[in-house]
Short mmCIF file of N, CA and C in Angstrom, two decimals:
data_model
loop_
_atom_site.label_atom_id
_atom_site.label_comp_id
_atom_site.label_asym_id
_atom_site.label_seq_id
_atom_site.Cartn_x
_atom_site.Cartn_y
_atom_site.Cartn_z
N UNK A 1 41.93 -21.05 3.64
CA UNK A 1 41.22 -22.26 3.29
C UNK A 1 40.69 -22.19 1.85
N UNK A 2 40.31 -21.46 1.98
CA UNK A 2 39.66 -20.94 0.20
C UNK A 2 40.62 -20.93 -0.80
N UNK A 3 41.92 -20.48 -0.98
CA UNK A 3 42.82 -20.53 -1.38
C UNK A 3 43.37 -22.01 -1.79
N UNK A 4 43.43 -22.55 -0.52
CA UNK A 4 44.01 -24.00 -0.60
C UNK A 4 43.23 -25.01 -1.34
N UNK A 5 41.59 -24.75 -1.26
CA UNK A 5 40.50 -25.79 -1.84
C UNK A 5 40.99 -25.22 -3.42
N UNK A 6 40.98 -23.99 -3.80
CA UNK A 6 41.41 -23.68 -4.98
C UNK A 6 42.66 -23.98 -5.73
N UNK A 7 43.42 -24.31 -5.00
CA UNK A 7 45.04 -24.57 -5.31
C UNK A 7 45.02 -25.89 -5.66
N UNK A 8 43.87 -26.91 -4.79
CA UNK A 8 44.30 -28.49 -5.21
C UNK A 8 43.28 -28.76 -6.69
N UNK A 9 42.01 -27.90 -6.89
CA UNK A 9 41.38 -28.20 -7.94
C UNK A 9 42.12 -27.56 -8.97
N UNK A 10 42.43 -26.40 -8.77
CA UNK A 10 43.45 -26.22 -10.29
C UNK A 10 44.66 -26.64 -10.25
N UNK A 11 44.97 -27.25 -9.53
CA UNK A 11 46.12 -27.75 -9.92
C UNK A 11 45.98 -29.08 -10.58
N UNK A 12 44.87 -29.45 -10.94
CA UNK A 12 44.49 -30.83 -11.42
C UNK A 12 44.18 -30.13 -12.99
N UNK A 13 43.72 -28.89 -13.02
CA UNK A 13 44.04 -28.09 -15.14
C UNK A 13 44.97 -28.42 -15.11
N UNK A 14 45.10 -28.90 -16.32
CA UNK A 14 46.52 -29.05 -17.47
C UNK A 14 47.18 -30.28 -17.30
N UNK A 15 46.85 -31.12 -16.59
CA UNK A 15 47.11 -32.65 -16.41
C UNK A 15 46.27 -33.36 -17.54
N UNK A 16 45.08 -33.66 -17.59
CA UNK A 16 44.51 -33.89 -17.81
C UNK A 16 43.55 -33.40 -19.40
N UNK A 17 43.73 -33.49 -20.40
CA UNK A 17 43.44 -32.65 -21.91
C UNK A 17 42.10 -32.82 -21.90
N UNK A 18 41.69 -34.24 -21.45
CA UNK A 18 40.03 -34.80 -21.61
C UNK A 18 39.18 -33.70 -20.80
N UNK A 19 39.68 -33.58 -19.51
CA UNK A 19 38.89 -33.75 -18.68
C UNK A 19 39.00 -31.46 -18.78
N UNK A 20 40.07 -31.30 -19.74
CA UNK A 20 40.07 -29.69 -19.59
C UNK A 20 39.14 -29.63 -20.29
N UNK A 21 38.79 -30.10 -21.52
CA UNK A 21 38.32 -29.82 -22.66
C UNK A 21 36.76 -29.85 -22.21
N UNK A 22 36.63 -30.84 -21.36
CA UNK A 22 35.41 -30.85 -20.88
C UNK A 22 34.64 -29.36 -20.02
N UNK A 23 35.75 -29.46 -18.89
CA UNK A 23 35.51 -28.08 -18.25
C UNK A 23 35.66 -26.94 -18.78
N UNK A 24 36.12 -26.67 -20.06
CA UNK A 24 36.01 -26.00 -20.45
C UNK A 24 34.81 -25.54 -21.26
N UNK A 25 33.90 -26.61 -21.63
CA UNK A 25 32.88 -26.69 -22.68
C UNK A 25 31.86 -26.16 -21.57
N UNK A 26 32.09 -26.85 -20.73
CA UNK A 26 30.70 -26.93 -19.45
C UNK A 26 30.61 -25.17 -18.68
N UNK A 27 32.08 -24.72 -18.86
CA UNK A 27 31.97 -23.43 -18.16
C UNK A 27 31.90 -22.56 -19.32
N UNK A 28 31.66 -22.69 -21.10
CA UNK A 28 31.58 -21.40 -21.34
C UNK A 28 30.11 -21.92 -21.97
N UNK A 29 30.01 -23.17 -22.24
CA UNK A 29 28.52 -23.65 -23.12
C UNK A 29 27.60 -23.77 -22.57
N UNK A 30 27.71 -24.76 -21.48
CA UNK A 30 26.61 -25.13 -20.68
C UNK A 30 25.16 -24.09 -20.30
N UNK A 31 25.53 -22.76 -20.35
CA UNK A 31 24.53 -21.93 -20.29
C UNK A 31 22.90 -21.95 -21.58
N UNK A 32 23.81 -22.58 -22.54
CA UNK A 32 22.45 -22.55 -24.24
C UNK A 32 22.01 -24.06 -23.62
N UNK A 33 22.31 -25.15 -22.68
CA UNK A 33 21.88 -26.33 -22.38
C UNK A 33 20.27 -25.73 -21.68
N UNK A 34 20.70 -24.85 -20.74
CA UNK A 34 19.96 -24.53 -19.90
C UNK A 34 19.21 -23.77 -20.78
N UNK A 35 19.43 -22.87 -21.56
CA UNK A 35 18.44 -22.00 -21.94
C UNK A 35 17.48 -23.20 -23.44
N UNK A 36 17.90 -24.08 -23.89
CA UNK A 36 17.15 -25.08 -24.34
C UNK A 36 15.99 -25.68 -23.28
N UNK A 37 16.70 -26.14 -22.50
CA UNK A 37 15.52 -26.89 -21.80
C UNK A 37 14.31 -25.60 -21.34
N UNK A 38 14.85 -24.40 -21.27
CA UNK A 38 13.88 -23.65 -20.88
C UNK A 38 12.92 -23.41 -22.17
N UNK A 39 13.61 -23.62 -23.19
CA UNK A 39 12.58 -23.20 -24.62
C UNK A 39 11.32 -24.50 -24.61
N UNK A 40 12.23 -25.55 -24.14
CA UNK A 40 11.13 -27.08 -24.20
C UNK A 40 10.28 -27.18 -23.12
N UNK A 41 10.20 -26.47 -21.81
CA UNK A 41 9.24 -26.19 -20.83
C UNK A 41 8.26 -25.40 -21.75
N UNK A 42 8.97 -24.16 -22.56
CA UNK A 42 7.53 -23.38 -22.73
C UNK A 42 6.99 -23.84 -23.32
N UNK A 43 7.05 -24.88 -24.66
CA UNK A 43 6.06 -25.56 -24.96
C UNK A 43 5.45 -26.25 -24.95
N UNK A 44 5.50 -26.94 -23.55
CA UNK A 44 5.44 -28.46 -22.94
C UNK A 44 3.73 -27.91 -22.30
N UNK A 45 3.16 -26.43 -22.12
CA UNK A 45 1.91 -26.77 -21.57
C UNK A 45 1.69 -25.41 -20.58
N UNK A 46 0.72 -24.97 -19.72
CA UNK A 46 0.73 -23.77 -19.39
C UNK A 46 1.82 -24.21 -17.46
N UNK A 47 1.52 -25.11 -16.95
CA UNK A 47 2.42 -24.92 -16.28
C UNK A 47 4.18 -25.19 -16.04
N UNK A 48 4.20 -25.32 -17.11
CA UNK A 48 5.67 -25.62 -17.61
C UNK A 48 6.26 -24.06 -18.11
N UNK A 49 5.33 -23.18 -18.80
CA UNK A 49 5.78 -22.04 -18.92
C UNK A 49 5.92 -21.12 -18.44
N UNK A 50 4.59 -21.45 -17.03
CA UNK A 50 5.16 -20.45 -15.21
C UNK A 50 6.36 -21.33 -15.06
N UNK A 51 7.03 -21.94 -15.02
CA UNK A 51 8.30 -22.38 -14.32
C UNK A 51 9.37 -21.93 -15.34
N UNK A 52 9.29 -21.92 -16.45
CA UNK A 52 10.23 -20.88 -17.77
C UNK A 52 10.14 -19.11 -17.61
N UNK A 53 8.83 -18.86 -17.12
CA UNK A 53 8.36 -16.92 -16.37
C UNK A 53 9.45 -17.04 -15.26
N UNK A 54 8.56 -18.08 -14.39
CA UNK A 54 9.95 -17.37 -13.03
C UNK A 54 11.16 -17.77 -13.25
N UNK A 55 11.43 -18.60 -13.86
CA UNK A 55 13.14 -19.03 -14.22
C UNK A 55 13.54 -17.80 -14.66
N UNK A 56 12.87 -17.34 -15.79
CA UNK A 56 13.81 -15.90 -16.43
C UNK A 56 13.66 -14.76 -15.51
N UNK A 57 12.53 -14.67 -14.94
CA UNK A 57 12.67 -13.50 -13.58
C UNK A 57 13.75 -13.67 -12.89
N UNK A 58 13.51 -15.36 -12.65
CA UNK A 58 15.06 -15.06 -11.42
C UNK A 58 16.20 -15.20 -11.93
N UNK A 59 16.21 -15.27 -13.22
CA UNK A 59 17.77 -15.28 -14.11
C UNK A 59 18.10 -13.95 -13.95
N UNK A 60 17.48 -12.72 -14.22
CA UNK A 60 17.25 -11.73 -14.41
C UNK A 60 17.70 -10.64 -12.99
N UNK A 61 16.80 -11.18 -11.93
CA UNK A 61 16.46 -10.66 -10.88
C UNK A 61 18.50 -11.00 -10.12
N UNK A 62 18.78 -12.16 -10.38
CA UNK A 62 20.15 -12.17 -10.30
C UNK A 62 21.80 -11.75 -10.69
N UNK A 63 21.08 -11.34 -12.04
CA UNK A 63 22.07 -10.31 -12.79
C UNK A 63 22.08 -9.41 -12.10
N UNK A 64 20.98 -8.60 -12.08
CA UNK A 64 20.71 -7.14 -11.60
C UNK A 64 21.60 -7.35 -9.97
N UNK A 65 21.44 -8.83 -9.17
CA UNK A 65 22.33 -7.84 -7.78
C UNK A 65 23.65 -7.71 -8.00
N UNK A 66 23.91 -9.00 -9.31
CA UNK A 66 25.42 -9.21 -9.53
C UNK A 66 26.17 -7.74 -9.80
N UNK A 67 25.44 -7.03 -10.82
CA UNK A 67 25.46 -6.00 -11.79
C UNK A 67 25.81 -4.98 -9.77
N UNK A 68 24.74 -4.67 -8.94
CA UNK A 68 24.77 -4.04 -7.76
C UNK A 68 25.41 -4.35 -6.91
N UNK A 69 26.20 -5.87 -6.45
CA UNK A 69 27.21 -5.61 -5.76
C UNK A 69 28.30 -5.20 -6.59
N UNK A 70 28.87 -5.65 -7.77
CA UNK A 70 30.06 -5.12 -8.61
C UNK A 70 30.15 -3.75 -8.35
N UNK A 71 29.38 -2.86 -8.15
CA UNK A 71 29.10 -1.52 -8.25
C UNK A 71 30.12 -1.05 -6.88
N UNK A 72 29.72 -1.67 -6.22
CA UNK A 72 30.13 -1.56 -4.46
C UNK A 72 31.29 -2.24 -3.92
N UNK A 73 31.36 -3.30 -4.53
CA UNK A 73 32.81 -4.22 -3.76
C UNK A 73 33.26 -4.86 -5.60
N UNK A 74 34.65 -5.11 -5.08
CA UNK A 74 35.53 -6.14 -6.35
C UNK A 74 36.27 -6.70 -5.36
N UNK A 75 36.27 -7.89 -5.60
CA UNK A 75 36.94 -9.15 -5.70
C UNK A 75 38.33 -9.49 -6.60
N UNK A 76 39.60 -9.57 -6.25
CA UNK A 76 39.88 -9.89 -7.72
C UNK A 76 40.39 -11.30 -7.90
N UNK A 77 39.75 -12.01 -9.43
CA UNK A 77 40.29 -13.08 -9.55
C UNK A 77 41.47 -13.59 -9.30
N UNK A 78 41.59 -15.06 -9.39
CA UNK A 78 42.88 -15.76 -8.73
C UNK A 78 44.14 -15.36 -9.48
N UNK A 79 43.69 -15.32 -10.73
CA UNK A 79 44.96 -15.11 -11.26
C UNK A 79 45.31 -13.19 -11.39
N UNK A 80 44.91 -12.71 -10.81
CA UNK A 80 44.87 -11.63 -10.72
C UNK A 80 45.80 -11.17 -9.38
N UNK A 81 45.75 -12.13 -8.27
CA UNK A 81 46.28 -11.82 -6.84
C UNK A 81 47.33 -12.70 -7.52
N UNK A 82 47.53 -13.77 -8.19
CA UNK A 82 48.19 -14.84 -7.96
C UNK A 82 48.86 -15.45 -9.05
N UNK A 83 50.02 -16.21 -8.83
CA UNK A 83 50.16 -16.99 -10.39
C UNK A 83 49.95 -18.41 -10.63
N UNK A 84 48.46 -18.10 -10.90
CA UNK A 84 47.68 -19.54 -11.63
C UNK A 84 47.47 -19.72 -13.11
N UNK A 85 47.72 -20.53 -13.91
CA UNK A 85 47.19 -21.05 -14.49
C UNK A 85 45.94 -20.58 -14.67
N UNK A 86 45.19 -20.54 -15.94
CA UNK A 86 44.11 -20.39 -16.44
C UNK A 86 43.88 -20.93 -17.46
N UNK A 87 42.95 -21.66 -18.27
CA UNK A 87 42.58 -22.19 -19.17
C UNK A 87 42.21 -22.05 -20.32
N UNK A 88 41.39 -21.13 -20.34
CA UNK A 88 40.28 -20.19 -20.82
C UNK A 88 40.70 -18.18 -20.27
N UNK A 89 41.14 -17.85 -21.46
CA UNK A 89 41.10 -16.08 -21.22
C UNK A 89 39.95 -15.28 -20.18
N UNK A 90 39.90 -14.75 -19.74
CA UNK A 90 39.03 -13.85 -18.80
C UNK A 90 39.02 -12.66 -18.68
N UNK A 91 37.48 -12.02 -18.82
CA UNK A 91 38.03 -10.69 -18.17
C UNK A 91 38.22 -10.00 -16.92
N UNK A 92 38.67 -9.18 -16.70
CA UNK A 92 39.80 -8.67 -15.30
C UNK A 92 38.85 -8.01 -14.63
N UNK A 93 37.57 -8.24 -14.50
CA UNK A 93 36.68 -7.72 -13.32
C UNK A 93 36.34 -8.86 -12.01
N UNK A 94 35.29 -8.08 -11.17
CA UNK A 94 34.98 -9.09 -10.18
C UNK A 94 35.05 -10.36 -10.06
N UNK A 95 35.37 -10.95 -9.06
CA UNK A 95 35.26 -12.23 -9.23
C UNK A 95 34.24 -13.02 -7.99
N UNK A 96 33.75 -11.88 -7.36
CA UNK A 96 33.17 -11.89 -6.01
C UNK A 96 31.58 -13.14 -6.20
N UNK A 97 31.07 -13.12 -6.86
CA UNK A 97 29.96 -13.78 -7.76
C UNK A 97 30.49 -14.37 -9.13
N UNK A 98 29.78 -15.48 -9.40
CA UNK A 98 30.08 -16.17 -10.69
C UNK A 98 28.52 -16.18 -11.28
N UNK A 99 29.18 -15.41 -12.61
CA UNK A 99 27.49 -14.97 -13.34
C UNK A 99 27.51 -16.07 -14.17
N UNK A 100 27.85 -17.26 -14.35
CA UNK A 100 27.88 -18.49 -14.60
C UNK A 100 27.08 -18.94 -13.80
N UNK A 101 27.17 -19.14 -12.17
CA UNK A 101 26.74 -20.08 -11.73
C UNK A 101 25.43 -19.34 -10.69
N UNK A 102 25.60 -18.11 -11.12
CA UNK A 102 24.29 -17.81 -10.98
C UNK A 102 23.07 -17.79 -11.74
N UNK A 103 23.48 -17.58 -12.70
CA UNK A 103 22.08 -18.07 -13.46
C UNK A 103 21.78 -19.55 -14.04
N UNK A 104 23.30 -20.42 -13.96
CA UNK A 104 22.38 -21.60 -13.92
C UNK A 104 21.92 -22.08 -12.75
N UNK A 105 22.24 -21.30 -11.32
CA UNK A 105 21.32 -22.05 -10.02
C UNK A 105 20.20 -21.46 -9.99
N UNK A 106 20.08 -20.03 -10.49
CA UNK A 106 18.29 -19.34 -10.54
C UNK A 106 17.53 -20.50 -11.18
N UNK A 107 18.21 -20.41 -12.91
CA UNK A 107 16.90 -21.29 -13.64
C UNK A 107 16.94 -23.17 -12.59
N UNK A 108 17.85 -23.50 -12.40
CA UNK A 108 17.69 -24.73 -12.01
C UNK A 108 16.82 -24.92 -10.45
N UNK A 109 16.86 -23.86 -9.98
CA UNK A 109 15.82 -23.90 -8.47
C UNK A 109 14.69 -23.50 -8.86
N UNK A 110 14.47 -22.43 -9.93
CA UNK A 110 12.98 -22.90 -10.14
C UNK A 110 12.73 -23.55 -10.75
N UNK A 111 13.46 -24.57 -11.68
CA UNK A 111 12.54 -25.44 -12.30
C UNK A 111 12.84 -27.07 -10.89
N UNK A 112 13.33 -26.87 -10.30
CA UNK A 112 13.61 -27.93 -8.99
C UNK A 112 11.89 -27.62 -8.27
N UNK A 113 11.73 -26.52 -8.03
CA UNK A 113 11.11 -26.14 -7.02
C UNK A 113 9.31 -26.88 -7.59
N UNK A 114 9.46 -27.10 -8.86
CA UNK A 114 8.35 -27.19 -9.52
C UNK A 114 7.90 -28.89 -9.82
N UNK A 115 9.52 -29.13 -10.91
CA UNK A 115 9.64 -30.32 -11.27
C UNK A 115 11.08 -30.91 -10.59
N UNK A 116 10.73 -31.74 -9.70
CA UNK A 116 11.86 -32.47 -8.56
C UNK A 116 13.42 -32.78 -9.23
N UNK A 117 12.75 -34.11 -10.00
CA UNK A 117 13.64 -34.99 -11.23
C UNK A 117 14.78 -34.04 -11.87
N UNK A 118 13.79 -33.12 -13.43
CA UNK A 118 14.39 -32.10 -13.60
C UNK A 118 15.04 -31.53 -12.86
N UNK A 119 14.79 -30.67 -12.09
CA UNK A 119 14.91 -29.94 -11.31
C UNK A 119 16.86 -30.36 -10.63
N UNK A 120 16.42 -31.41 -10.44
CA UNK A 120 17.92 -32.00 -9.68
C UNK A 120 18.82 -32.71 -10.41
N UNK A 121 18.75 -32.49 -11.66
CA UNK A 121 19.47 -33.08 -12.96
C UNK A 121 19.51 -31.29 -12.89
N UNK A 122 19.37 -30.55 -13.31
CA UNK A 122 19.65 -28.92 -13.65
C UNK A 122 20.89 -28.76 -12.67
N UNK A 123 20.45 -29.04 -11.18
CA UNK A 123 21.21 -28.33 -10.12
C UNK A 123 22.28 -29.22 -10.27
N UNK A 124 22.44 -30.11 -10.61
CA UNK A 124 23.97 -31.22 -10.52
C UNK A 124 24.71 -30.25 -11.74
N UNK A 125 23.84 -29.67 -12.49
CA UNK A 125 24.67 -29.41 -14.07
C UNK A 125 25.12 -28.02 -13.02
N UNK A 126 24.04 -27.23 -12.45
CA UNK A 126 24.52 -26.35 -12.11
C UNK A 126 25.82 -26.28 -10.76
N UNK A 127 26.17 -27.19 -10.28
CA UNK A 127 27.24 -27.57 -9.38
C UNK A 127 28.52 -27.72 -10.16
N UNK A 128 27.82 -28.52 -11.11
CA UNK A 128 29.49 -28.89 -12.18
C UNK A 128 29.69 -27.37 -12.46
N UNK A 129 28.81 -26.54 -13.00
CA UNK A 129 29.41 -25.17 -13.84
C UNK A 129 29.64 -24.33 -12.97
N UNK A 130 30.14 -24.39 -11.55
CA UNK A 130 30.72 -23.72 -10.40
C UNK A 130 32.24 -24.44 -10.37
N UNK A 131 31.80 -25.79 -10.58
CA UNK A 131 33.37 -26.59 -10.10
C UNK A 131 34.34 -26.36 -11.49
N UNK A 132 33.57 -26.31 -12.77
CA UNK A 132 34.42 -26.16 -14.19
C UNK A 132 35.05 -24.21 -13.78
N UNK A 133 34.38 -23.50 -13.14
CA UNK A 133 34.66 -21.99 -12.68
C UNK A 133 36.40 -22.28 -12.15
N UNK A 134 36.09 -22.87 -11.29
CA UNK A 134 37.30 -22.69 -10.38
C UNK A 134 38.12 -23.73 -11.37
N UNK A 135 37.52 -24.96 -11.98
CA UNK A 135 38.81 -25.67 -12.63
C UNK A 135 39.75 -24.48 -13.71
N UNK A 136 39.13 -23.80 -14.38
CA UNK A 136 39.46 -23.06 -15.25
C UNK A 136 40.46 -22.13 -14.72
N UNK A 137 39.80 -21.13 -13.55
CA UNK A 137 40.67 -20.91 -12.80
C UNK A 137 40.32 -19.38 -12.74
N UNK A 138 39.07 -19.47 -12.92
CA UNK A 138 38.61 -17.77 -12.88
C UNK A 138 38.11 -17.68 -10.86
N UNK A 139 37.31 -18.97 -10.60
CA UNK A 139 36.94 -18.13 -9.23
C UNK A 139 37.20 -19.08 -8.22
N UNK A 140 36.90 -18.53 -7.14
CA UNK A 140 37.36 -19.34 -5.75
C UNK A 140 36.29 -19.99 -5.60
N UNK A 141 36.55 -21.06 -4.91
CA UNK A 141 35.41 -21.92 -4.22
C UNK A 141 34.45 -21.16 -3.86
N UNK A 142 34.62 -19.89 -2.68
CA UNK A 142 33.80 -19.23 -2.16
C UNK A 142 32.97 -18.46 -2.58
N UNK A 143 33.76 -18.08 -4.11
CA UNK A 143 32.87 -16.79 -4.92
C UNK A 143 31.91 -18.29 -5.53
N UNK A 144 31.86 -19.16 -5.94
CA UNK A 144 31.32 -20.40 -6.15
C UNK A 144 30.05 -20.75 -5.39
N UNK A 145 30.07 -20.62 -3.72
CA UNK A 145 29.28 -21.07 -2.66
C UNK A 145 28.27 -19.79 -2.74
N UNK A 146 28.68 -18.65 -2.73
CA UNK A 146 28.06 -17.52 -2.76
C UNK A 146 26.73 -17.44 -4.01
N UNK A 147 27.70 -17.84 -5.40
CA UNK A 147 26.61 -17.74 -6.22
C UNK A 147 25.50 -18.96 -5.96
N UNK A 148 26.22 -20.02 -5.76
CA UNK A 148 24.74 -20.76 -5.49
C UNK A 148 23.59 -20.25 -4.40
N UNK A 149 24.35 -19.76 -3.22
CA UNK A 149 23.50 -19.14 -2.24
C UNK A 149 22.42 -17.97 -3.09
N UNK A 150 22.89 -16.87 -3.68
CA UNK A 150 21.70 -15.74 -3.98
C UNK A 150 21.59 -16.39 -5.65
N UNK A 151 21.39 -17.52 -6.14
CA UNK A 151 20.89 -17.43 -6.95
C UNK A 151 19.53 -18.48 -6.62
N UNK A 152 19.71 -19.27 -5.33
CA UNK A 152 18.82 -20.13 -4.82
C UNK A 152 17.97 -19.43 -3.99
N UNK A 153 18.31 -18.53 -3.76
CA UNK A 153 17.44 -17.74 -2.78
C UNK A 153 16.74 -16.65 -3.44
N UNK A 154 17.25 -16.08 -4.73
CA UNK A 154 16.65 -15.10 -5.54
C UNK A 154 15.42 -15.81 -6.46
N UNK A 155 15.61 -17.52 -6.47
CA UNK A 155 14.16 -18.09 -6.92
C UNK A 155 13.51 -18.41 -5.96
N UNK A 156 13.92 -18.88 -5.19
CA UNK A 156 12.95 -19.25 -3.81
C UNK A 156 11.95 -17.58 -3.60
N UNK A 157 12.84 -16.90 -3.97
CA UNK A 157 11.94 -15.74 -2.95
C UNK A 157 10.76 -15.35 -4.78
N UNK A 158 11.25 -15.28 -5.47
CA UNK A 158 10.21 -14.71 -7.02
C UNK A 158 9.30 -16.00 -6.35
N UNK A 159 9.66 -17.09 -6.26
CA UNK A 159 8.51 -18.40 -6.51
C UNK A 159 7.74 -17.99 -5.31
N UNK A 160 8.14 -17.33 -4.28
CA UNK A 160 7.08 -17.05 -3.14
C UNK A 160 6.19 -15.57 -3.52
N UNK A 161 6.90 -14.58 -4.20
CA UNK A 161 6.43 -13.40 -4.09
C UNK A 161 5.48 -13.81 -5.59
N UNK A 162 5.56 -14.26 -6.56
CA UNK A 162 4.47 -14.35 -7.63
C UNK A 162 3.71 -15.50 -7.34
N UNK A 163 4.06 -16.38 -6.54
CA UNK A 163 2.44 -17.28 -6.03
C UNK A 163 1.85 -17.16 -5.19
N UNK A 164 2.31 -15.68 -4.05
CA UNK A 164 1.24 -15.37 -3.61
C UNK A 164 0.48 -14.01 -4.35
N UNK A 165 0.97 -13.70 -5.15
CA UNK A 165 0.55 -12.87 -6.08
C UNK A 165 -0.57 -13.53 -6.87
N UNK A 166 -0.30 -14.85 -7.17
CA UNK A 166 -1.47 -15.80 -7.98
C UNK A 166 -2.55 -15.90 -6.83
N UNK A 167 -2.46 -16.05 -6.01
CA UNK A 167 -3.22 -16.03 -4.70
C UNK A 167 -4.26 -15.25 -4.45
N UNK A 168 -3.48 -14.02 -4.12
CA UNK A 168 -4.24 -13.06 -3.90
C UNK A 168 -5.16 -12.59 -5.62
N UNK A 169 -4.73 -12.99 -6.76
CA UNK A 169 -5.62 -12.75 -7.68
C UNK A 169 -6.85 -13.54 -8.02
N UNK A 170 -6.53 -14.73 -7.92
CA UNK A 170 -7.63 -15.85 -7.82
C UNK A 170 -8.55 -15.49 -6.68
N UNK A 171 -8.07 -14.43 -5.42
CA UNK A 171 -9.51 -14.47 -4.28
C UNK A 171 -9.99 -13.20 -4.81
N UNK A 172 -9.11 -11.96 -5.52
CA UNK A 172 -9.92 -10.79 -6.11
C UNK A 172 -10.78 -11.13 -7.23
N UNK A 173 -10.46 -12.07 -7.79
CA UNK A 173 -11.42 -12.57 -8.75
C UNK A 173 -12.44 -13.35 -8.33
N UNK A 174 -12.88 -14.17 -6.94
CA UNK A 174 -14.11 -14.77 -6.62
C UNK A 174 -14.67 -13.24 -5.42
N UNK A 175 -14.10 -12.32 -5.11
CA UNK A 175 -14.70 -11.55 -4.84
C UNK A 175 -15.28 -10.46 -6.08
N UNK A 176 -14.77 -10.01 -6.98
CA UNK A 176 -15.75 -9.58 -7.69
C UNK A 176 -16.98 -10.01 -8.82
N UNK A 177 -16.09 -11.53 -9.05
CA UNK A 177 -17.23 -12.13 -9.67
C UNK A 177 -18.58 -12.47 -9.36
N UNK A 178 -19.26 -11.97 -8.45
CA UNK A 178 -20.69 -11.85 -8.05
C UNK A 178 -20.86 -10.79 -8.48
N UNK A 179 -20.56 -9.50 -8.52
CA UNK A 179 -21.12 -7.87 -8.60
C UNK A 179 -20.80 -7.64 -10.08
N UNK A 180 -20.20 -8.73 -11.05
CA UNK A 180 -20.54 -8.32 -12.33
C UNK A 180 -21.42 -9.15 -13.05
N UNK A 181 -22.66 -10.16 -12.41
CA UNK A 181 -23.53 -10.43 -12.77
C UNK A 181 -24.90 -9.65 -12.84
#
């Protein structure tokens, strides 16, 4: 099945010049889009720049498993098992995760999780730069579904583990603030 969802989207590269040129821009550029809007959160105010902190934690926090499953399992790209078409040159490692579309679903779920609007203007960009993956012809749908999964779940979980971290500091701070008067 995975195969086949992959076979009808690339087979639609190289028809089309507009629409390569596009996917092509979106799967190698689109990443400085995202890291702009993150520069214009931080100066937008102090809670705009917790949502730019945990964005880069969980940009971060997502490399690192990418970096730890590679270690343990490979995947190999399509054109690697197969003879596809490709668009765009690649290199000949994993294909099991897309470090594309993991770090634009980290930064785009936390800034979703914060600011809605944003938030769901990010994740559409970040859907296209999964679907420009496979147009190109580096990954499967599935290595696609995957990265959105642990890169949505690697902010969900920072946005839970550092606000209850804010939590618990705001009550250590009304508990000692009596005994240093």
């Amino acid at each position: 099945m995975d195969y086949k969802i992959f076979r009808i989207i690339s087979h639609l590269a190289g028809r089309y010049s507009v629409l390569d040129m596009l996917m092509i821009l979106i799967s190698n550029k689109i990443r400085y889009l995202f890291a702009f809007v993150l520069m214009l959160m931080w100066f937008r105010g102090y809670s705009q720049r917790k949502v730019t902190v945990y964005a880069i934690i969980s940009a971060t926090f997502t490399l690192l498993i990418n970096m730890l499953i590679k270690c343990f399992y490979f995947k190999p790209r399509p054109f690697m098992k197969r003879r596809v078409g490709i668009l765009i040159p690649s290199k000949m490692n994993s294909a099991f995760l897309s470090k594309h579309t993991l770090l634009t679903t980290a930064v785009a779920t936390s800034i979703f999780l914060h600011e809605r609007v944003l938030g769901s203007v990010m994740w559409g960009l970040s859907l296209l730069t999964g679907f420009s993956r496979v147009w190109v012809g580096h990954h499967y749908p599935s290595d696609i579904t995957r990265s959105l999964f642990v890169g949505s779940l690697t902010s969900i979980i920072v946005e839970k583990v550092f606000g209850s971290l804010k939590i618990m500091n705001r009550k250590t701070k009304k508990c000692y603030a009596p005994t240093r008067k």
